[in-house]
Every structure is written in structure tokens, then in C-alpha cells.
Coordinates of C-alpha atoms in Angstrom, one line a residue:
M1 CA -0.1 0.1 0.2
P2 CA 1.8 3.3 -1.1
Q3 CA 2.5 5.7 1.5
S4 CA 0.1 8.5 0.1
Y5 CA -2.8 6.3 -0.3
R6 CA -2.3 5.2 3.7
K7 CA -2.4 9.0 4.3
D8 CA -5.6 9.5 2.4
L9 CA -7.3 6.4 4.5
V10 CA -6.1 8.0 7.9
W11 CA -7.6 11.2 6.7
K12 CA -10.8 9.7 5.7
M13 CA -11.2 7.9 8.9
R14 CA -10.7 11.2 11.1
Y15 CA -13.9 11.2 12.7
D16 CA -13.6 7.6 13.8
I17 CA -10.2 8.6 15.0
R18 CA -11.7 11.7 17.0
D19 CA -14.6 9.1 18.5
Q20 CA -12.6 5.9 19.1
Y21 CA -9.1 6.7 19.3
P22 CA -8.7 10.3 20.3
Q23 CA -5.1 9.8 21.4
A24 CA -4.1 9.1 18.2
L25 CA -4.2 13.0 17.5
A26 CA -0.7 13.2 16.8
K27 CA -0.7 10.6 14.1
L28 CA -3.6 12.7 12.4
L29 CA -2.1 15.9 12.5
I30 CA 1.2 14.7 11.1
I31 CA -0.7 13.5 7.6
T32 CA -2.7 16.6 7.6
K33 CA -1.7 18.9 4.5
W34 CA -1.4 21.9 6.2
N35 CA -0.7 23.6 2.8
K36 CA -4.3 22.8 1.8
H37 CA -6.4 25.6 3.4
E38 CA -9.9 23.5 3.0
D39 CA -8.1 20.4 5.0
V40 CA -6.6 23.1 7.6
A41 CA -10.2 24.4 7.8
Q42 CA -11.6 21.1 8.4
M43 CA -9.0 19.7 11.0
I44 CA -9.5 23.3 12.9
S45 CA -13.0 22.6 13.2
L46 CA -12.6 19.2 14.0
L47 CA -10.5 20.2 16.9
Q48 CA -13.3 22.3 18.6
T49 CA -15.1 18.8 19.5
W50 CA -12.1 16.6 19.9
P51 CA -11.8 15.3 23.7
E52 CA -9.8 16.5 25.9
L53 CA -6.5 14.5 25.8
P54 CA -4.4 12.6 28.8
V55 CA -1.2 14.8 29.9
L56 CA 0.8 12.5 28.3
N57 CA -0.2 13.0 24.9
A58 CA -1.0 16.8 25.1
L59 CA 2.8 17.1 26.0
E60 CA 3.7 15.5 22.6
L61 CA 1.7 18.0 20.7
L62 CA 3.7 20.9 22.2
D63 CA 6.8 19.6 19.9
F64 CA 7.9 22.1 16.9
S65 CA 6.2 19.4 14.5
F66 CA 2.9 20.7 15.1
P67 CA 3.2 25.0 15.0
D68 CA -0.5 25.4 14.4
R69 CA -1.7 27.8 17.0
Y70 CA -5.0 26.1 17.1
V71 CA -3.2 22.6 18.0
G72 CA -1.1 24.5 20.5
S73 CA -4.1 25.9 22.2
F74 CA -6.0 22.6 22.3
A75 CA -2.9 21.2 24.2
I76 CA -2.6 23.5 26.6
N77 CA -6.4 22.8 27.5
S78 CA -5.6 19.2 28.1
L79 CA -2.5 20.5 30.3
K80 CA -4.8 22.7 32.6
K81 CA -5.6 19.7 34.7
L82 CA -2.0 19.0 35.6
T83 CA -1.5 19.7 39.7
D84 CA 0.8 21.9 40.8
H85 CA 3.3 19.0 41.7
E86 CA 3.3 17.7 38.0
L87 CA 3.5 21.2 36.5
F88 CA 6.7 21.7 38.5
Q89 CA 7.5 18.3 37.2
Y90 CA 7.4 19.3 33.6
L91 CA 8.4 23.0 34.1
L92 CA 11.9 23.1 32.8
Q93 CA 10.6 21.5 29.1
L94 CA 7.3 24.0 29.4
V95 CA 9.8 27.1 29.2
Q96 CA 11.9 25.6 26.4
V97 CA 8.7 25.0 24.1
L98 CA 7.9 28.9 24.6
K99 CA 10.8 29.4 22.0
Y100 CA 8.8 27.3 19.3
E101 CA 5.9 29.9 19.8
S102 CA 5.1 32.2 16.8
Y103 CA 3.6 35.2 19.0
L104 CA 4.7 36.7 22.1
D105 CA 1.1 36.7 23.4
C106 CA 0.0 33.0 23.6
E107 CA -1.7 30.1 25.3
L108 CA 1.2 28.7 26.9
T109 CA 2.4 31.9 28.2
K110 CA -0.8 33.0 29.9
F111 CA -1.2 29.1 30.9
L112 CA 2.3 29.3 32.8
L113 CA 1.6 33.0 34.2
D114 CA -1.4 32.2 35.6
R115 CA -0.1 29.2 37.4
A116 CA 3.1 30.7 38.4
L117 CA 0.7 33.8 40.0
S118 CA -1.1 31.1 42.3
N119 CA 1.5 29.1 43.5
R120 CA 5.0 30.7 44.6
K121 CA 7.3 27.8 44.1
I122 CA 6.1 27.6 40.3
G123 CA 6.5 31.1 40.2
H124 CA 10.1 31.0 41.6
F125 CA 11.4 28.3 39.0
L126 CA 9.6 30.2 36.1
F127 CA 11.7 33.1 37.1
W128 CA 14.8 31.3 37.1
H129 CA 14.5 29.5 33.9
L130 CA 13.5 32.4 32.1
R131 CA 16.3 34.5 33.7
S132 CA 19.2 32.3 33.2
E133 CA 18.5 32.6 29.4
M134 CA 18.4 36.4 28.9
H135 CA 21.9 36.6 27.5
V136 CA 20.4 35.0 24.3
P137 CA 19.4 37.5 21.8
A138 CA 16.8 35.1 20.2
V139 CA 14.8 35.0 23.1
A140 CA 15.3 38.1 25.4
L141 CA 12.5 39.9 24.3
R142 CA 9.7 37.1 25.0
F143 CA 11.5 35.9 28.1
G144 CA 11.8 39.7 29.5
L145 CA 8.6 40.4 29.0
I146 CA 7.2 37.4 30.6
L147 CA 9.7 38.3 33.5
E148 CA 7.9 41.9 33.6
A149 CA 4.6 40.4 33.7
Y150 CA 5.4 37.9 36.6
C151 CA 7.1 40.8 38.7
R152 CA 4.3 43.1 38.0
G153 CA 1.7 40.5 39.2
S154 CA 3.8 40.0 42.2
T155 CA 6.0 42.9 43.5
H156 CA 6.5 41.5 46.9
H157 CA 7.9 38.2 45.1
M158 CA 10.0 40.5 42.9
K159 CA 11.9 41.8 46.0
V160 CA 12.6 38.4 47.4
L161 CA 13.9 37.3 43.9
M162 CA 16.0 40.6 43.7
K163 CA 17.7 39.7 47.1
Q164 CA 18.9 36.5 45.2
G165 CA 20.3 37.9 42.1
E166 CA 22.3 40.5 44.2
A167 CA 23.5 37.3 46.1
L168 CA 24.7 35.5 42.8
N169 CA 26.3 38.6 41.8
K170 CA 28.6 38.9 44.7
M171 CA 29.2 35.2 44.3
K172 CA 30.3 35.9 40.8
A173 CA 32.6 38.9 42.0
L174 CA 34.1 36.3 44.5
N175 CA 34.8 33.9 42.2
D176 CA 36.5 36.1 39.7
F177 CA 38.6 37.2 42.3
V178 CA 39.3 33.6 43.5
K179 CA 40.0 32.6 39.6
S180 CA 42.5 35.2 39.1
S181 CA 44.0 35.0 42.8
S182 CA 44.7 31.6 42.2
Q183 CA 47.0 31.6 39.5
K184 CA 49.3 33.8 41.7
A185 CA 48.9 32.6 45.1
P186 CA 49.0 29.2 46.7
K187 CA 45.4 28.2 48.1
P188 CA 45.5 28.6 51.9
Q189 CA 46.5 32.3 50.9
T190 CA 43.9 32.9 48.4
K191 CA 41.3 31.4 50.9
E192 CA 42.2 33.5 53.4
M193 CA 41.8 36.4 51.2
M194 CA 38.4 35.1 50.0
H195 CA 37.2 35.2 53.5
V196 CA 38.8 38.9 54.0
C197 CA 36.6 39.8 51.3
M198 CA 33.5 37.9 52.5
K199 CA 33.6 39.6 56.1
Q200 CA 33.0 43.2 54.3
E201 CA 29.9 44.5 55.3
T202 CA 28.3 44.4 51.6
Y203 CA 28.9 41.1 51.2
L204 CA 27.9 40.0 54.7
E205 CA 24.7 41.9 53.9
A206 CA 23.9 40.3 50.4
L207 CA 25.1 36.8 51.5
S208 CA 22.3 36.6 54.6
H209 CA 18.7 36.3 55.1
L210 CA 17.7 34.9 51.6
Q211 CA 15.8 32.1 50.0
S212 CA 17.8 29.6 48.4
P213 CA 17.3 29.9 44.8
L214 CA 17.8 26.0 44.6
N215 CA 14.9 25.7 46.8
P216 CA 12.4 28.6 48.3
N217 CA 11.7 26.7 51.1
I218 CA 15.1 27.2 53.0
I219 CA 16.0 30.3 54.5
L220 CA 19.7 31.0 54.1
A221 CA 20.1 32.9 57.4
E222 CA 23.7 34.0 57.3
V223 CA 26.9 32.8 56.0
C224 CA 29.2 30.9 57.8
V225 CA 32.7 32.6 56.3
D226 CA 35.3 30.5 58.1
Q227 CA 33.4 27.2 56.4
C228 CA 33.6 28.8 52.9
T229 CA 36.2 27.4 50.7
F230 CA 36.5 27.0 46.9
M231 CA 37.2 23.6 44.8
D232 CA 40.2 22.7 42.6
S233 CA 38.8 22.1 39.5
K234 CA 39.2 24.5 36.4
M235 CA 36.5 26.9 37.3
K236 CA 37.4 27.1 40.9
P237 CA 33.6 26.6 42.0
L238 CA 32.9 28.2 45.4
W239 CA 31.7 26.1 48.4
I240 CA 29.4 28.4 50.4
V241 CA 28.2 27.2 53.8
F242 CA 25.3 29.0 55.5
N243 CA 23.2 28.7 58.9
N244 CA 19.8 27.6 58.1
E245 CA 17.0 29.1 60.0
E246 CA 14.7 25.9 59.7
T247 CA 17.1 23.3 60.6
G248 CA 18.0 24.5 64.0
G249 CA 21.1 26.0 62.6
G250 CA 22.2 23.0 60.9
G251 CA 24.8 24.1 58.0
V252 CA 23.4 24.0 54.4
G253 CA 25.9 24.1 51.5
I254 CA 25.9 25.7 48.1
I255 CA 28.2 25.2 45.3
F256 CA 28.3 28.3 43.0
K257 CA 29.7 27.7 39.7
N258 CA 30.6 30.3 36.9
G259 CA 32.2 28.9 33.3
D260 CA 30.3 25.5 33.1
D261 CA 26.9 25.0 31.4
L262 CA 24.9 23.8 34.1
R263 CA 21.8 22.8 32.0
Q264 CA 22.5 19.4 31.0
D265 CA 23.2 18.3 34.7
M266 CA 19.6 19.9 35.6
L267 CA 17.9 18.0 32.9
T268 CA 19.6 14.8 34.2
L269 CA 18.9 15.4 37.8
Q270 CA 15.1 16.3 36.9
M271 CA 15.1 13.2 34.9
I272 CA 16.4 11.1 38.2
Q273 CA 14.1 12.7 40.2
L274 CA 11.1 11.8 38.0
M275 CA 12.2 7.9 37.8
D276 CA 12.5 8.4 41.6
I277 CA 8.9 9.6 41.7
L278 CA 7.7 6.6 39.6
W279 CA 9.3 4.3 41.2
K280 CA 7.7 5.3 44.8
Q281 CA 4.2 5.5 43.0
E282 CA 4.9 1.8 42.7
G283 CA 6.1 1.3 46.4
L284 CA 9.7 1.0 45.3
D285 CA 12.2 3.6 47.5
L286 CA 15.5 3.0 45.8
R287 CA 16.8 6.0 48.3
M288 CA 17.7 8.1 45.5
T289 CA 19.5 11.8 46.1
P290 CA 18.6 14.0 43.6
Y291 CA 20.1 17.0 44.9
G292 CA 19.4 20.5 43.7
C293 CA 20.8 22.2 40.5
L294 CA 19.9 25.3 39.0
S295 CA 21.1 27.3 36.0
T296 CA 20.9 31.0 36.7
G297 CA 22.6 32.5 34.2
D298 CA 25.0 32.4 31.2
K299 CA 27.2 29.5 32.4
T300 CA 26.3 29.9 35.5
G301 CA 24.3 28.3 38.4
L302 CA 24.1 26.5 41.8
I303 CA 24.3 23.0 43.1
E304 CA 23.2 21.8 46.4
V305 CA 25.7 20.3 48.4
V306 CA 25.0 17.0 50.4
M307 CA 26.2 17.2 53.7
H308 CA 27.6 14.0 55.6
S309 CA 28.9 12.7 52.1
D310 CA 32.2 11.7 50.1
T311 CA 33.6 10.4 46.8
I312 CA 34.4 7.0 46.6
A313 CA 37.9 8.0 45.4
N314 CA 38.6 10.1 48.9
I315 CA 37.6 6.9 50.8
Q316 CA 39.4 4.4 48.8
L317 CA 42.5 7.2 49.3
N318 CA 42.4 7.5 52.8
K319 CA 42.4 3.7 53.6
S320 CA 45.8 3.5 51.7
N321 CA 47.7 6.1 51.1
M322 CA 49.4 4.8 47.8
A323 CA 46.7 6.2 45.3
A324 CA 48.0 3.4 43.0
T325 CA 46.7 0.3 45.1
A326 CA 43.8 2.3 46.4
A327 CA 41.2 1.1 43.8
F328 CA 42.0 -2.5 44.6
N329 CA 41.3 -1.9 48.5
K330 CA 38.0 -3.7 48.3
D331 CA 37.2 -3.6 51.8
A332 CA 37.7 0.5 51.9
L333 CA 34.2 1.2 51.4
L334 CA 32.9 -1.5 53.7
N335 CA 35.1 -0.2 56.5
W336 CA 34.2 3.4 56.2
L337 CA 30.4 2.5 56.2
K338 CA 31.3 0.3 59.3
S339 CA 33.1 3.0 60.9
K340 CA 29.9 5.7 60.3
N341 CA 27.4 2.9 61.5
P342 CA 28.8 0.6 64.4
G343 CA 27.1 -2.1 65.3
D344 CA 23.3 -2.9 64.3
A345 CA 23.2 0.4 62.5
L346 CA 25.5 -1.4 59.6
E347 CA 22.8 -3.6 58.1
Q348 CA 20.6 -0.8 57.4
A349 CA 23.4 1.1 56.0
I350 CA 24.2 -2.0 53.8
E351 CA 20.2 -2.0 52.5
E352 CA 20.4 1.4 51.8
F353 CA 23.4 1.3 50.0
T354 CA 21.9 -2.1 48.0
L355 CA 18.6 0.3 46.9
S356 CA 20.2 3.3 46.0
C357 CA 22.8 1.3 43.8
A358 CA 20.1 -0.3 42.1
G359 CA 18.3 3.0 41.1
Y360 CA 21.7 4.6 40.0
C361 CA 22.8 1.5 37.9
V362 CA 19.3 1.7 36.3
A363 CA 19.0 5.2 36.0
T364 CA 22.7 5.8 34.3
Y365 CA 22.1 2.8 32.1
V366 CA 18.9 4.3 30.7
L367 CA 20.2 7.9 30.7
G368 CA 23.2 6.7 28.7
I369 CA 25.5 8.6 31.2
G370 CA 29.0 8.4 30.6
D371 CA 32.3 9.1 32.2
R372 CA 32.0 7.3 35.5
H373 CA 34.5 7.0 38.0
S374 CA 35.5 7.1 41.5
D375 CA 35.5 11.0 41.7
N376 CA 32.1 11.4 40.5
I377 CA 30.1 8.8 42.5
M378 CA 29.5 9.4 46.4
I379 CA 28.2 8.0 49.3
R380 CA 26.4 9.2 52.4
E381 CA 27.3 8.2 55.8
T382 CA 23.8 6.7 55.9
G383 CA 25.0 4.4 53.1
Q384 CA 23.0 6.0 50.2
L385 CA 25.3 5.9 46.9
F386 CA 24.6 8.5 44.5
H387 CA 26.1 9.9 41.3
I388 CA 27.1 13.6 40.5
D389 CA 28.5 15.7 37.2
F390 CA 26.6 14.4 34.4
G391 CA 28.6 16.1 31.7
H392 CA 27.7 13.5 29.0
F393 CA 24.5 11.4 28.7
L394 CA 22.7 9.6 26.3
G395 CA 25.6 7.8 25.2
N396 CA 28.2 10.5 24.2
F397 CA 31.5 9.5 25.8
K398 CA 34.7 11.3 26.3
T399 CA 37.5 9.3 24.8
K400 CA 41.3 10.0 24.3
F401 CA 40.0 11.1 20.6
G402 CA 37.4 13.2 21.6
I403 CA 33.8 12.2 21.8
N404 CA 32.7 8.7 21.0
R405 CA 29.1 7.6 21.2
E406 CA 28.4 4.1 22.2
R407 CA 26.0 2.1 24.0
V408 CA 26.8 2.7 27.7
P409 CA 27.0 -0.6 29.3
F410 CA 25.3 -1.4 32.7
I411 CA 27.9 -0.3 35.3
L412 CA 28.6 -2.6 38.1
T413 CA 31.3 -2.2 40.3
Y414 CA 33.4 -5.2 42.0
D415 CA 33.6 -2.8 45.2
F416 CA 29.9 -2.3 45.4
V417 CA 29.0 -5.8 44.9
H418 CA 31.5 -6.4 47.9
V419 CA 29.6 -4.2 50.1
I420 CA 25.9 -5.4 48.9
Q421 CA 27.2 -9.4 49.7
Q422 CA 28.2 -7.9 53.0
G423 CA 31.8 -8.5 52.7
K424 CA 31.3 -12.1 52.3
T425 CA 32.4 -13.6 48.8
N426 CA 29.4 -15.6 48.0
N427 CA 26.3 -14.2 49.6
N428 CA 24.0 -14.9 46.7
E429 CA 20.9 -14.2 48.7
K430 CA 21.8 -10.4 48.9
F431 CA 23.2 -10.2 45.8
E432 CA 19.9 -11.9 44.0
R433 CA 17.8 -8.9 46.0
F434 CA 20.3 -6.6 44.4
R435 CA 19.1 -7.9 41.0
G436 CA 15.4 -8.0 41.5
Y437 CA 15.6 -4.5 42.5
C438 CA 17.5 -3.2 39.5
E439 CA 15.0 -5.6 37.1
K440 CA 11.8 -4.2 38.9
A441 CA 13.0 -0.7 38.7
Y442 CA 13.7 -1.1 34.7
M443 CA 10.5 -2.6 34.0
I444 CA 8.6 0.6 35.7
L445 CA 10.9 2.6 33.8
R446 CA 9.8 0.9 30.4
R447 CA 6.0 1.4 31.3
H448 CA 6.5 5.3 31.5
G449 CA 8.8 5.2 28.3
L450 CA 6.7 7.5 26.3
L451 CA 6.9 10.2 28.9
F452 CA 10.6 10.3 28.7
L453 CA 10.6 10.3 25.0
H454 CA 8.4 13.3 25.2
L455 CA 10.2 15.2 27.6
F456 CA 13.5 14.9 25.9
A457 CA 12.1 15.6 22.6
L458 CA 10.7 18.8 24.1
M459 CA 14.3 19.7 25.4
K460 CA 15.6 19.6 22.1
A461 CA 14.6 23.5 21.5
A462 CA 17.2 24.0 24.5
G463 CA 20.2 23.3 22.3
L464 CA 22.0 21.4 24.2
P465 CA 25.2 20.0 22.4
E466 CA 24.3 16.5 23.3
L467 CA 20.6 16.6 22.7
S468 CA 19.9 17.8 19.3
C469 CA 19.1 15.5 16.9
S470 CA 16.3 12.5 16.7
K471 CA 19.6 10.0 17.1
D472 CA 20.2 11.4 20.6
I473 CA 16.4 10.3 21.2
Q474 CA 16.9 7.2 19.6
Y475 CA 19.4 6.4 22.6
L476 CA 16.7 6.5 24.9
K477 CA 14.2 4.2 22.9
D478 CA 17.2 1.4 22.5
S479 CA 17.9 1.8 26.4
L480 CA 14.5 1.2 27.6
A481 CA 14.1 -1.3 24.7
L482 CA 10.5 0.2 23.6
G483 CA 10.1 -1.7 20.5
K484 CA 10.2 -5.1 22.4
T485 CA 7.9 -6.8 24.5
D486 CA 8.0 -7.0 28.1
E487 CA 9.6 -10.6 28.3
E488 CA 12.1 -9.4 25.5
A489 CA 13.3 -6.5 27.2
L490 CA 13.8 -8.2 30.4
K491 CA 15.7 -10.7 28.6
H492 CA 17.8 -8.0 27.3
F493 CA 18.3 -6.3 30.7
R494 CA 19.4 -9.4 32.4
L495 CA 22.2 -10.2 29.3
K496 CA 23.2 -6.4 30.2
F497 CA 23.1 -7.3 33.9
N498 CA 25.4 -10.0 33.5
E499 CA 28.1 -9.0 31.1
A500 CA 28.4 -6.0 33.7
L501 CA 29.1 -8.3 36.2
R502 CA 31.8 -9.9 34.0
E503 CA 33.3 -6.8 33.2
S504 CA 33.2 -5.3 36.7
W505 CA 36.9 -5.8 37.4
K506 CA 37.6 -4.0 34.2
T507 CA 36.1 -1.1 35.8
K508 CA 38.6 -1.7 38.7
V509 CA 41.4 -1.4 36.5
N510 CA 40.2 1.6 34.6
W511 CA 39.4 3.5 38.0
L512 CA 42.9 2.6 38.9
A513 CA 44.2 4.4 35.8
H514 CA 42.2 7.5 36.8
N515 CA 43.5 7.5 40.1
V516 CA 47.0 6.9 39.3
S517 CA 46.9 9.7 36.6
K518 CA 44.9 12.0 39.4
D519 CA 47.8 11.5 41.6
N520 CA 50.2 12.6 39.2
R521 CA 48.6 15.8 38.4
Q522 CA 48.7 16.6 42.1

């Protein structure tokens, strides 16, 4: 049957589709002849009587493949039933979709402003998602007008947000100072000068009594200058500690980064948070740590510090002073957990480790997160493992020869298996439980495969280097095995899992090389 004949057949059945398969609206729109006035008129008239769609299908209609404004209005109408919690979950994508709108005054803008003005948390993040791209000439007018409309609608919130902006300006100035100073002076000296600078009245005032841009529910009462420092990586990110009014004075840490684009990290963490929500809906709590990350301007942003945690690399180095042998010290991790969880607490810590390890194994596999080594995997004193630094995803890997796209295997590390088995060599029962968690987590994500595909497709508007074409999205279809039956998919996943187990000693050698090269750099 020729393609054109099939299209005509679908078009002839348009009323049946509306009455019996309304979810297939996107398929019908794709074959509509938008250059034929009569067909367009018919389609627009048909939309007037089309039943409201589920959110999932409405999200698909926001893509740039459907530029008609009547289609846009119809999609927004179907999104009005989103709860604030759900809307917050997809806000990042909806802001990106504004870039496809032909008019400044459109349904999506009105919808977002309406919801932002009636919910402070949505208003807060709408503000920062727009503000962070004001340096992009193509969107500055549109985003600027929406920001103005929001601030006029809520002058009180505008003052609160301006206070956050002032704090970020001070952090930027401080970061510039640290960058130039550390080229000339050793770290302790630069750090001391940084503290002197922060103790000036203007800094102390700007950096106290503000809402955290990462989470407006947290009030950063006062900056603890003596605990502040900067990190050794290239951009010299600032590590700033505040007293928090809520937690009875417990410290809150924030990393300020200038020089790196945080949007990809932000998207990855949003997806991990979504996975966590989907798992919990099915009664599976994998003890994930989706910490906060927010882009606030051109290559500028904040990252939440997860307190009481350390990198795997540090834990392994502390156990043996020789960097070279560190990665082979399989007991280092378990001993560290024992020291933080004495007596009966150890069993719970190992369970937290096992659950979180399963969650992150599945998440990094599905999202194709590459470049994993002992410096960007961390562990909390409770036993929860988590990943940081998502510079590459969807199978875009760093190699010695530039970027290489390959299927990210499922990564299982020998050390992690050792902890999961409670330090016993063949504690099969514990290991099989871990395998069960991984399989269950993977199958839950598969059931929501389309949601991930639609959200990533909408993010293409963001212009991230590693998410620009259909090939990038194809990665997700493959990792979630979306063309396969459940049975085939599980079989495929088990294959990957067993392969990872066989390969785990290779990861070890890789980390060893990483530790050695790091040691030579210091």
C-alpha cells in the first residue's frame, strides 16, 4: 500500500479517530496537508469537538512538529488539569517550548503566568528558568516580557527574587577574584583573602537572610565565612556554607559555579527525580538523592551540597596512602560504612547502599550517562550512594580522541558488589535481591517510556550539544527497549546485567588508571 494512499485513508477516517482513538491525534496531525486551506479548516473545526487528551499525549503536541496555534491551544487546554506538583515536574520543558511560539501573546505564556502567580514555588522556578537565558538574543524579548509580567503581578516576590540576584552577583565577583588570585598565590593564601573579602559589610549583607534559589523553602540565614572555601577544579567553584533557620542552625552548603553550562546536569537530575517519583508510585523506594541544581545565568548556576557524604575516590585513598593500590582495596568502602554505622546500624546502611546502587545503576544505564569513575560517585554516611557531575549523557562519551558515541553498558563495580554481599564472597541471597531491585526498577521505567521520550523531545529546543537530533532520542528508545515485548526487554536487560558482572574487574582497572593519573597531577 503506497504511503500517500495510507495517508488519505487515515484522513478519511478522521471522525472515527476522534470518536474511538482520540489519543492518536498526533498521528492525524502529522498527515494533515497544512498547505491545503480546506484541509486545515476541517482540522481546526474538528479540534473544536475533539475530547480532551491525557497529559502524556498533550505533551507530545507541544513539539515543533505541530506549529499551528490552534493545536497549541488545544494542547494547553489538556494540560490545565495538571496538579501544581506535576506542572513543577515538567516546567523545565514547558519553558523551552516557549521558543517555538510564533507570537509573544500565546496560550502557553498565559497558562504559565497564571499558574506561577497562584503558586509561589512555580513562580520561583519559572523566574529562574527565564532569567537564566536572558543573555540569549533570540529569546531575550519574549522571556523579558514574561519576567516583567510576573514581577508586576507579584511585586512582593520580585523583591525576594532581587535579593537572590544580588547574592549571585556577589558570588560571581568573589569567584572572579578567586580565579585570578589562585593563578598567583597558593590555596591557603587565596582562601584567606576570600574570607577577608566575604567579611566586608556589603558581602555579609548580600549573603544573609535570603531564600535559596535551589529551594525557596530554605532560608539561608547567615553565611559561615570560616567554613567557606573553593574547589580545585578548573573553574574554581565556590563552596559556601550557610546557617539555616529551619534546621535549627544546621549547615546548608551551596556550590557556585561560573564557566560551566549546568543545563545538562539540571536536565539529568530532573529525570532522576522523575524516576524516583515513578518508582515510589509503585511502592519502590530506592533511596535516591536527586540533589538541587539550577542554572541561573550564562554558564552560571548553583548546586546543592549533600552534607555528610564523600566521594568513593577519597574513601579509597584514605584507607591506603598509595593512590595506585587504592582502587584495589575492596574493603575500604565497607570499613568506611562500618566506621559511620557502628553495631546494628551497619545492616540498615548496607540495605540503603544496595537500594540506591540499584537505582543509580538503572538510571545511568537508561540515560546513557558516561564518564563514571570514583570521583563522581559519592556515598552518604547513611549508606546511600549517588552520582554527581553529568557532563555526558545519551551515550556521548569522552575518549582520548574526542567524543565517541557508544552504548553505555550497565555498570556494576566489584567494590559495590562486595558491600552488597556484606563483605562475604558468595552471599548469593543478598546479591539476587539487588538484581531483583534493578529489574523491577527497569521495568517500571519502561512502562513510562513515552513520557521520557516526549520530555527529551521537548528539550531539543534548549540547544544542548548532546541533545540536538532524533539520534540522541533514539538512544532512550534503545536503552528502554521500547520496540520489544516485556519478556524480550527483561531478557535483554538480564544479558546486560550479567555482562556488567563479568566486566566489573575491568572497571576496576579503569579507576586505577584514573587514580594514578590524578595522583600525578597533584
